[in-house]
Short mmCIF file of C-alpha atoms in Angstrom, two decimals:
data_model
loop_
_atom_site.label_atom_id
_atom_site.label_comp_id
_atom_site.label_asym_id
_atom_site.label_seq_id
_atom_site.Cartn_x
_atom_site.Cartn_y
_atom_site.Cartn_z
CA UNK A 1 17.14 34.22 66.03
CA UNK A 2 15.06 33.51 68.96
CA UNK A 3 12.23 32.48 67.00
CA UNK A 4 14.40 29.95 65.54
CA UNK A 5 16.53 29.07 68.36
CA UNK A 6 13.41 28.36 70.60
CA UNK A 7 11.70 26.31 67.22
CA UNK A 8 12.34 22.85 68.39
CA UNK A 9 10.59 23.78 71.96
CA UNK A 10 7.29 24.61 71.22
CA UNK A 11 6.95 22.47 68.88
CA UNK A 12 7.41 19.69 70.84
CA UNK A 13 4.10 18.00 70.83
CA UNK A 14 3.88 17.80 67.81
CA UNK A 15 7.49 16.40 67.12
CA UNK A 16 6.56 13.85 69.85
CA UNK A 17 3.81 12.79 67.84
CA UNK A 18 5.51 12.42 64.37
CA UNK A 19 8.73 10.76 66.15
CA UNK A 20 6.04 8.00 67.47
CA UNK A 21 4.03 7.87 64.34
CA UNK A 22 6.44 8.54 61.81
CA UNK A 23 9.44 6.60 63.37
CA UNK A 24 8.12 4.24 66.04
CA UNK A 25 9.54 5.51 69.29
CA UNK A 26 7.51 4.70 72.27
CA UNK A 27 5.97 7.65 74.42
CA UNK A 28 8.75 6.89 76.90
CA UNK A 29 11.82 7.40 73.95
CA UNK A 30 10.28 10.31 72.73
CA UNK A 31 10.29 11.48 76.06
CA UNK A 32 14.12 10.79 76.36
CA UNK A 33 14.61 12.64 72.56
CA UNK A 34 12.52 15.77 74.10
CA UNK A 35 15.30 15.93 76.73
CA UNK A 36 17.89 15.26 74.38
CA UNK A 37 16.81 18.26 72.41
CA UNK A 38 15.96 20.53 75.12
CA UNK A 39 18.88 19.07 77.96
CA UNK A 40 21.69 20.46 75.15
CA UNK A 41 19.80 23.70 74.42
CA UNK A 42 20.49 23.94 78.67
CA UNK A 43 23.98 23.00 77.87
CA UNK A 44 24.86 24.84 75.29
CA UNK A 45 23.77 28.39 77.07
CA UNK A 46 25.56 27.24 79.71
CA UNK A 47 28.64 26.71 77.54
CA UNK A 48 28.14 30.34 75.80
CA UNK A 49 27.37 32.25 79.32
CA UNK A 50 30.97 31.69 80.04
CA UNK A 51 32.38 33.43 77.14
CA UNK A 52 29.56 36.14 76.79
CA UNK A 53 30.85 38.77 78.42
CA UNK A 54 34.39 38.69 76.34
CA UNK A 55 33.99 36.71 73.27
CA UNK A 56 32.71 37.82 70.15
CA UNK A 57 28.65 37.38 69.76
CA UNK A 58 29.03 37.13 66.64
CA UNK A 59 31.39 33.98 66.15
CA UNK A 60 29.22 32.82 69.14
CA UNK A 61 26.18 32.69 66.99
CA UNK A 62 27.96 30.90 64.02
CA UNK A 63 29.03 28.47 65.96
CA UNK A 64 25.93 27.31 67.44
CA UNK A 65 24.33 27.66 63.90
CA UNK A 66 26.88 25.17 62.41
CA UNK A 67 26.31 22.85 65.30
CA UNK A 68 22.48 22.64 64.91
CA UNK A 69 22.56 22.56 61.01
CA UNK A 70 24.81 19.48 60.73
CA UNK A 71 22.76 17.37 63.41
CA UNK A 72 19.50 18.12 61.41
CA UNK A 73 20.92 17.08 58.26
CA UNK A 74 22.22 14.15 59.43
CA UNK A 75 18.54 13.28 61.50
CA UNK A 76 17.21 12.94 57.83
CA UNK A 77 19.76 10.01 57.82
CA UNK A 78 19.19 7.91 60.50
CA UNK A 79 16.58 7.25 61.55
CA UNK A 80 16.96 4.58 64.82
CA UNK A 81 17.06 5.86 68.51
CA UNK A 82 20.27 5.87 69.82
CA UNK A 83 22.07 7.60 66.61
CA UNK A 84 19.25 9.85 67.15
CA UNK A 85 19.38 10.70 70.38
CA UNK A 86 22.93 11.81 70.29
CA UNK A 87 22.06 13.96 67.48
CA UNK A 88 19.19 15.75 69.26
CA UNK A 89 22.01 16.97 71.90
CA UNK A 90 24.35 17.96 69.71
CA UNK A 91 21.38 19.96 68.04
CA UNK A 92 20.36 21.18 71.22
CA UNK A 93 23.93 22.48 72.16
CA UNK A 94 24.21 24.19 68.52
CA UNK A 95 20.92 26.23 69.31
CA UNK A 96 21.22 26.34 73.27
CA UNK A 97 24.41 28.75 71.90
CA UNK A 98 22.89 30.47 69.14
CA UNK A 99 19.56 30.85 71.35
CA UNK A 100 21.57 32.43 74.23
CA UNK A 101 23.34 35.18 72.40
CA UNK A 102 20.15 36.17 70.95
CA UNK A 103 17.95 36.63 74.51
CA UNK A 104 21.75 38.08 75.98
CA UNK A 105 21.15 41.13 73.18
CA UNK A 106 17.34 41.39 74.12
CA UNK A 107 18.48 41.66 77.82
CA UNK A 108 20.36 44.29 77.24
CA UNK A 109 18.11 47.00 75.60
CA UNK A 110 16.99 49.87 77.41
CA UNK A 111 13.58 48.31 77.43
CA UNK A 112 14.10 44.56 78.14
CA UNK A 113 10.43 43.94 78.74
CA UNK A 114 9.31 45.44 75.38
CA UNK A 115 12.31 43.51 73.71
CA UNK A 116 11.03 39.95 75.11
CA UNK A 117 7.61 41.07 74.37
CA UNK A 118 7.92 41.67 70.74
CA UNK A 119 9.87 37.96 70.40
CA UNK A 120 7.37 36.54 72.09
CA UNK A 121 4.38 38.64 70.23
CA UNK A 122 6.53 37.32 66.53
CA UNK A 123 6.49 33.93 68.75
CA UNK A 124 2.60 33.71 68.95
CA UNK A 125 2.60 33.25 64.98
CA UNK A 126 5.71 30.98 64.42
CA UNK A 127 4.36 28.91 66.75
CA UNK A 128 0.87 28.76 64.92
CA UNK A 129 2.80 28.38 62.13
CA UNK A 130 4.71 25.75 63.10
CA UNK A 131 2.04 23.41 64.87
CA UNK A 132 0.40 23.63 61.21
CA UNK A 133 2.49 22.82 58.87
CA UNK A 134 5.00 20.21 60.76
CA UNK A 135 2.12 17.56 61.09
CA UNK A 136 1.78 17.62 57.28
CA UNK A 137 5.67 16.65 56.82
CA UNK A 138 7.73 13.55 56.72
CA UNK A 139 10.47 13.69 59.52
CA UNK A 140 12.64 14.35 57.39
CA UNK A 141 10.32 17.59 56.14
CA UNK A 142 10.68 18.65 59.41
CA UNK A 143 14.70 18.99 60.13
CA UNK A 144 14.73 20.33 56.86
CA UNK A 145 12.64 23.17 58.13
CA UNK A 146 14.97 23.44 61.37
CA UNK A 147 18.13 23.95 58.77
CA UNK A 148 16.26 26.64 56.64
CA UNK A 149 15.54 28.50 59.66
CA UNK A 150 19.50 28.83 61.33
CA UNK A 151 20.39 29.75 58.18
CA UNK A 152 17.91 32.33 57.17
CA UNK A 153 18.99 33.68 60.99
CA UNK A 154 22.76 34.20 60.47
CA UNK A 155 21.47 36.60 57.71
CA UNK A 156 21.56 39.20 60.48
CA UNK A 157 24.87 38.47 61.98
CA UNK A 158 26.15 41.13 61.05
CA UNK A 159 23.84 43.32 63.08
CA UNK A 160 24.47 41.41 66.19
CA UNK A 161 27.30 43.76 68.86
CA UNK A 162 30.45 42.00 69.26
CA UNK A 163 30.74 43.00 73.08
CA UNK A 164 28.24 43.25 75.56
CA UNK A 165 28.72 47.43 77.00
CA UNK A 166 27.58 47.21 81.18
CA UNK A 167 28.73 45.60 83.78
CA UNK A 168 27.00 42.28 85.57
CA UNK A 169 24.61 43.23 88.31
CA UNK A 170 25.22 46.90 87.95
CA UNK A 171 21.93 48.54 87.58
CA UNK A 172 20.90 52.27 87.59
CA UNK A 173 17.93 53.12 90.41
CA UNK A 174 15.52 56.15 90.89
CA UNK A 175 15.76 57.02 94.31
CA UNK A 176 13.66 59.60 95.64
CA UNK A 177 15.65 61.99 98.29
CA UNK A 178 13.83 63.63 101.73
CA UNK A 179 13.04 66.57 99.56
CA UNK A 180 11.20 64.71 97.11
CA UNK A 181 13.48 64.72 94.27
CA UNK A 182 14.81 61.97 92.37
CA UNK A 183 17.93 60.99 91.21
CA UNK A 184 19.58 57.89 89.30
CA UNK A 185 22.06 55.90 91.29
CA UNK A 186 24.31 52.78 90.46
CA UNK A 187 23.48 49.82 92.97
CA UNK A 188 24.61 46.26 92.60
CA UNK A 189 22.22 43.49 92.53
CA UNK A 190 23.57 40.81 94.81
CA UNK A 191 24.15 37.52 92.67
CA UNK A 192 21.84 35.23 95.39
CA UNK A 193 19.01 37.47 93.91
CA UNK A 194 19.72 36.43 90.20
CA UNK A 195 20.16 32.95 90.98
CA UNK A 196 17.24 32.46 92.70
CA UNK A 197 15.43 34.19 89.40
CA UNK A 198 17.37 31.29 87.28
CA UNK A 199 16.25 29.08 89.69
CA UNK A 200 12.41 29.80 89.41
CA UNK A 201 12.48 29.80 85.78
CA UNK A 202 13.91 26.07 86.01
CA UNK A 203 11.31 25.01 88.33
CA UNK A 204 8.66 26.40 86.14
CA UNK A 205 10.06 24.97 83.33
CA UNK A 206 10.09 21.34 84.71
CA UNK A 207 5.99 22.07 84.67
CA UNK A 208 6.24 23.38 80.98
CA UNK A 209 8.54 20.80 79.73
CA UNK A 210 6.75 17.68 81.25
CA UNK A 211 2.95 19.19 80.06
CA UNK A 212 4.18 20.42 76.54
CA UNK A 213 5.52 17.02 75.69
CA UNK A 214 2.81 15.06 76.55
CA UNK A 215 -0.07 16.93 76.34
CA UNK A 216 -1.15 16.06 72.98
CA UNK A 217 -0.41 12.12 74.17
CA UNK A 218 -2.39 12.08 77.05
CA UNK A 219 -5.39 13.68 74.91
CA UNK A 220 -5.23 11.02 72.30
CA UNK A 221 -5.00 8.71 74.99
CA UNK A 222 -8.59 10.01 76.25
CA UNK A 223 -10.19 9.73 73.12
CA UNK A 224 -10.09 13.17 72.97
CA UNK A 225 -11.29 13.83 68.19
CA UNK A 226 -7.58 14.30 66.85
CA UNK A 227 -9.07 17.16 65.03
CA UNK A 228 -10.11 18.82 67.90
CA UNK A 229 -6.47 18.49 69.19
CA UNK A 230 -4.63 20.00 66.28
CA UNK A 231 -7.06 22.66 66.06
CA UNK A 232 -6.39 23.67 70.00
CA UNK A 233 -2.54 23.42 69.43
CA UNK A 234 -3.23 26.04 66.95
CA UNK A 235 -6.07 28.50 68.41
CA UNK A 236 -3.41 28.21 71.65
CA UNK A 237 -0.50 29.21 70.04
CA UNK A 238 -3.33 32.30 68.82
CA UNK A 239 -4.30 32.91 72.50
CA UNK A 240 -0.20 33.91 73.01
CA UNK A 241 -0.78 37.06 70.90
CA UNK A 242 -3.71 38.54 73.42
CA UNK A 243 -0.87 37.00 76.19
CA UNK A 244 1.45 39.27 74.48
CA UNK A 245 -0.76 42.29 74.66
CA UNK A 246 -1.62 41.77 77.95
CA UNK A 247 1.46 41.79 79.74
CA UNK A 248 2.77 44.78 78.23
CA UNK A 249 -0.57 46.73 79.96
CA UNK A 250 -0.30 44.76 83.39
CA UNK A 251 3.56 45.11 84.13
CA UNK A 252 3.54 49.28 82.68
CA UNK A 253 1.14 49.48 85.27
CA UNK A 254 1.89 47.08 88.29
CA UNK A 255 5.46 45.85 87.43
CA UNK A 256 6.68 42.53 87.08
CA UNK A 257 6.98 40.64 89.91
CA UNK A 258 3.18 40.70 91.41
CA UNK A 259 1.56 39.57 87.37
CA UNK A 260 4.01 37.19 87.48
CA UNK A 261 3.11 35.40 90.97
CA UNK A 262 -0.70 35.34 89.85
CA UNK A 263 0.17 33.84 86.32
CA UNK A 264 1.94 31.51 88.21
CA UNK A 265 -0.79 30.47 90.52
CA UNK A 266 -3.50 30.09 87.05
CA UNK A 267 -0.76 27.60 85.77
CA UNK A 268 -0.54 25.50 88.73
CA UNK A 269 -4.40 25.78 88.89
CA UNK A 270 -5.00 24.81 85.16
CA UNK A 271 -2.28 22.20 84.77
CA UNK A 272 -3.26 20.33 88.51
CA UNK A 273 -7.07 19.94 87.28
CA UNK A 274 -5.83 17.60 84.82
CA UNK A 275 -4.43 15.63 87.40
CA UNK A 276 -8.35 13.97 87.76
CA UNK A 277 -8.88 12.61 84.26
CA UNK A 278 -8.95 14.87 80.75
CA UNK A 279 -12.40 15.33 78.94
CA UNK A 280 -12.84 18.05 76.11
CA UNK A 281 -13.79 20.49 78.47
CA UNK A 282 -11.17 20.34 80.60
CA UNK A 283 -8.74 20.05 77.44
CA UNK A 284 -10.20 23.13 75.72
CA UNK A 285 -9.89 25.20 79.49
CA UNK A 286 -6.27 24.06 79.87
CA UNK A 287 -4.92 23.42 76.33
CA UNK A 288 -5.90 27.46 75.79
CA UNK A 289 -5.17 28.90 79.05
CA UNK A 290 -1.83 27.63 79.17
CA UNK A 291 -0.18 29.03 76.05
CA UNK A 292 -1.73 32.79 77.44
CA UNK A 293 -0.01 31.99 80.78
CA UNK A 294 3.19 30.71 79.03
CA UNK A 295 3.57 34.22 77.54
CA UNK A 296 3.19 36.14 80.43
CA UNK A 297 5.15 34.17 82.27
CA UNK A 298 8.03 34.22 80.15
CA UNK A 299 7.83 37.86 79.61
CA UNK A 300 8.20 38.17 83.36
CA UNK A 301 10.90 35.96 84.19
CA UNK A 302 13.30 37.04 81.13
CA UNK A 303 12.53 40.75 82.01
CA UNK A 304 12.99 40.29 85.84
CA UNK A 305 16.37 38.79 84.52
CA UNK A 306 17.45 41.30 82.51
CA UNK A 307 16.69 44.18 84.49
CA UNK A 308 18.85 42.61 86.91
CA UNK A 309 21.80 42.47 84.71
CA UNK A 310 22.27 44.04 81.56
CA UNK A 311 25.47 42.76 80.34
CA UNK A 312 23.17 40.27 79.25
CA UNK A 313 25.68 37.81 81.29
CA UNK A 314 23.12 36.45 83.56
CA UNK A 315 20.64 36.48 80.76
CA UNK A 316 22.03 34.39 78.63
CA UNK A 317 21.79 31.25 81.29
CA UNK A 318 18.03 32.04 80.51
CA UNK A 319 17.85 29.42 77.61
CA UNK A 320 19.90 26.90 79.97
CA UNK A 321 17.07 26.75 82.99
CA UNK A 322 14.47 26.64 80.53
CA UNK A 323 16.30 23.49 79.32
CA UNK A 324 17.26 21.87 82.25
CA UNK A 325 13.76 22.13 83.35
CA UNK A 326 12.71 20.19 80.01
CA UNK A 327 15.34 17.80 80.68
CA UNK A 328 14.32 17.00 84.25
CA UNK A 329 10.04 17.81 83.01
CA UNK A 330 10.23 14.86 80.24
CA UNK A 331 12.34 12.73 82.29
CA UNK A 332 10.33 12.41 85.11
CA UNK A 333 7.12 12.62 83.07
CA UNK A 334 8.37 9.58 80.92
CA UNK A 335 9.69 7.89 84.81
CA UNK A 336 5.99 8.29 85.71
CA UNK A 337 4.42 6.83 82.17
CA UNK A 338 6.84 4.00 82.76
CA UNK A 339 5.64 2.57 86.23
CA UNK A 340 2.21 2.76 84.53
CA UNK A 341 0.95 5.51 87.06
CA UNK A 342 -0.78 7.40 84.15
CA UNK A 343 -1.04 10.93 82.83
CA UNK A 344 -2.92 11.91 85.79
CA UNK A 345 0.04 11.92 88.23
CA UNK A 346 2.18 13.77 84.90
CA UNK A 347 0.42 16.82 85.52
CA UNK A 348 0.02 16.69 89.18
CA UNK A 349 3.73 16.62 89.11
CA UNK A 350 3.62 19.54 86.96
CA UNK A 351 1.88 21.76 89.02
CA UNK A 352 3.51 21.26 92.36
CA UNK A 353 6.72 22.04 90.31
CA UNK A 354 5.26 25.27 89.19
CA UNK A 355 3.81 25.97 92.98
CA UNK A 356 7.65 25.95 93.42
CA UNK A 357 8.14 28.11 91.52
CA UNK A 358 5.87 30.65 92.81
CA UNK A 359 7.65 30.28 95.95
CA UNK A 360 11.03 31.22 95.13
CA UNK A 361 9.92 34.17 93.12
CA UNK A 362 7.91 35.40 96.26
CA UNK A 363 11.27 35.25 97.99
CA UNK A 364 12.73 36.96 95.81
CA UNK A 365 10.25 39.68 95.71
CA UNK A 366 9.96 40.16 99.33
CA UNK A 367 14.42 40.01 99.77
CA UNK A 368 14.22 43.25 96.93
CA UNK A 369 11.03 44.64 98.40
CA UNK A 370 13.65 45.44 101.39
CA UNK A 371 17.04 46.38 99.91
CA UNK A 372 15.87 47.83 96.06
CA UNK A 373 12.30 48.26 95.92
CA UNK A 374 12.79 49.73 92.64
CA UNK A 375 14.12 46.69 91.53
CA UNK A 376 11.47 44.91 92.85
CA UNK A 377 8.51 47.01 91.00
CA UNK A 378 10.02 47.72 87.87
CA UNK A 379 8.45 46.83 84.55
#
């Protein structure tokens, strides 16, 4: 369900692409539609966090299915921007709820890291999969593909709990007594800590939303062989699955929080050197290093989430800061495109929004560092 629920997302360049090609938006509408699209996926989490702790997952699920079905069908219908646009959020709300429900029942497995690191491992291929085969379809192709996939998900709906089982915030601890025995305790996580977590994954996501959008744009733009474009979409979406096995190594053996500051400081680094012009080395070093940095990233943040809270409460607002970061990345990457400052100052703006982002999760390592370093080091 994630898989599917996520779809639209990373495939986002090359939607962007076919929507200007294939429909003739300008870079700054398609910028607009990526926000429409990714702004309701925010929403719609949003929407389902409030009823995830007592409503049933399952109906939940459905719900956001029928949403995003309908609005896909009828995109193969209309075709001009502002019918569009309003489809893409009611799209984005169907599989902002669908999406959230899924990554809620991750969060709350005895091994949330594992969990997010198998979606994302299944991820690496989709998304391969994906930036293949979409270019070779008519738009219409393409929201077909969207339908067949929310409704080859609800085939497991039946497997999905009603009820979520633990409390918010209530995590079990190994403290080690004087003696040097260890025992399990119950501690609460104070909300501040979890919001801050939500927070960081929103300012990184303003980074991710504005590059993925436009990075296949700005390429094109620099005469960068379209062939050689397509084929790093791909081999980067490839690069996620050594991402994948990575990440489960590094956080079994130094936890989550301290892999996740340095893969934050690589994407500021390898988003920011674009900021100076884009030639096919710099494209090949970025275009690759990105998608492995995605992956650990997002590994990090959803398990630093989850082991926080394992009613899956908190975890389902996961989908909605990743959204509202693509709202706000898109927006203010098509603001900047508009006033004709160039693609340059789109990915300096990305990476000072991901040095934010580093910054909040420091604070938030150093607050649990002092009252649950267990918390703080887990994996």
């Amino acid at each position: 369900m994630t898989l599917v629920g996520y779809g639209v997302q990373v495939a986002i360049p090359v939607i962007s692409t076919a929507r200007v090609h294939l429909l003739g938006f300008s870079e700054v509408e398609v910028g607009w539609l990526a926000s429409a699209d990714l702004g309701g996926l925010a929403a719609g989490a949003a929407l389902a966090s409030f009823f995830m702790a007592n409503a049933n997952r399952r109906v939940l699920a459905l719900i956001g299915a029928v949403f995003a079905i309908l609005a896909n069908l009828l995109c193969t219908r209309y075709t001009h921007f502002d019918p569009v646009l309003y489809l893409r959020i009611l799209a984005g709300i169907g599989s902002g709820i669908y999406t959230s429900v899924a990554v809620a029942n991750l969060g709350a497995t005895s091994k949330p890291a594992r969990a997010y690191n198998m979606m994302l491992f299944a991820f690496a291929f989709s998304q391969a999969l994906e930036l293949q085969v979409l270019p070779q379809l008519s738009m219409s192709g393409i929201h077909y593909v969207f339908v067949g996939g929310f409704m080859a998900g609800l085939l497991g709906l039946r497997w999905i709990p009603v009820h979520a089982e633990d409390k918010p915030l209530d995590v079990e601890v190994d403290v080690e007594e004087s003696s040097g025995r260890h025992h399990s305790e119950h501690r609460h996580v104070p909300a501040y800590i979890v919001w801050l977590c939500l927070a960081a994954i929103f300012l990184t996501y303003i980074n991710i939303g504005g590059y993925w959008t436009y990075i296949e744009l700005a390429a094109r733009d620099a005469a960068i062989a379209d062939e050689l474009i397509s084929r790093l979409l791909v081999w980067g979406s490839l690069c996620s699955v050594a991402g994948c096995l990575l990440a489960t190594l590094i956080s079994n053996r130094f936890g989550l929080a301290r892999p996740l500051l340095l893969a934050l400081l690589a994407m500021t680094t390898i988003v920011g050197m674009l900021y100076e012009g884009i030639d096919t080395t710099k494209l090949t070093i970025s275009m690759l290093s990105f998608n492995l940095l995605w992956i650990f990233i997002d590994v990090y943040q959803m398990a630093f989430v989850a082991n926080a809270d394992h009613s899956g409460a908190f975890a389902s607002l996961i989908p909605c800061a990743q959204g509202l970061g693509q709202i706000v990345g898109p927006n203010a990457a098509a603001s900047i495109l508009g006033n004709t400052l160039g693609y340059g100052n789109v990915f300096l703006m990305c990476a000072l929004f991901a040095l934010l982002g580093v910054l909040t999760y420091l604070t938030v390592y150093l607050r649990l560092r002092r009252i649950l370093p267990a918390l703080a080091d887990a994996s």
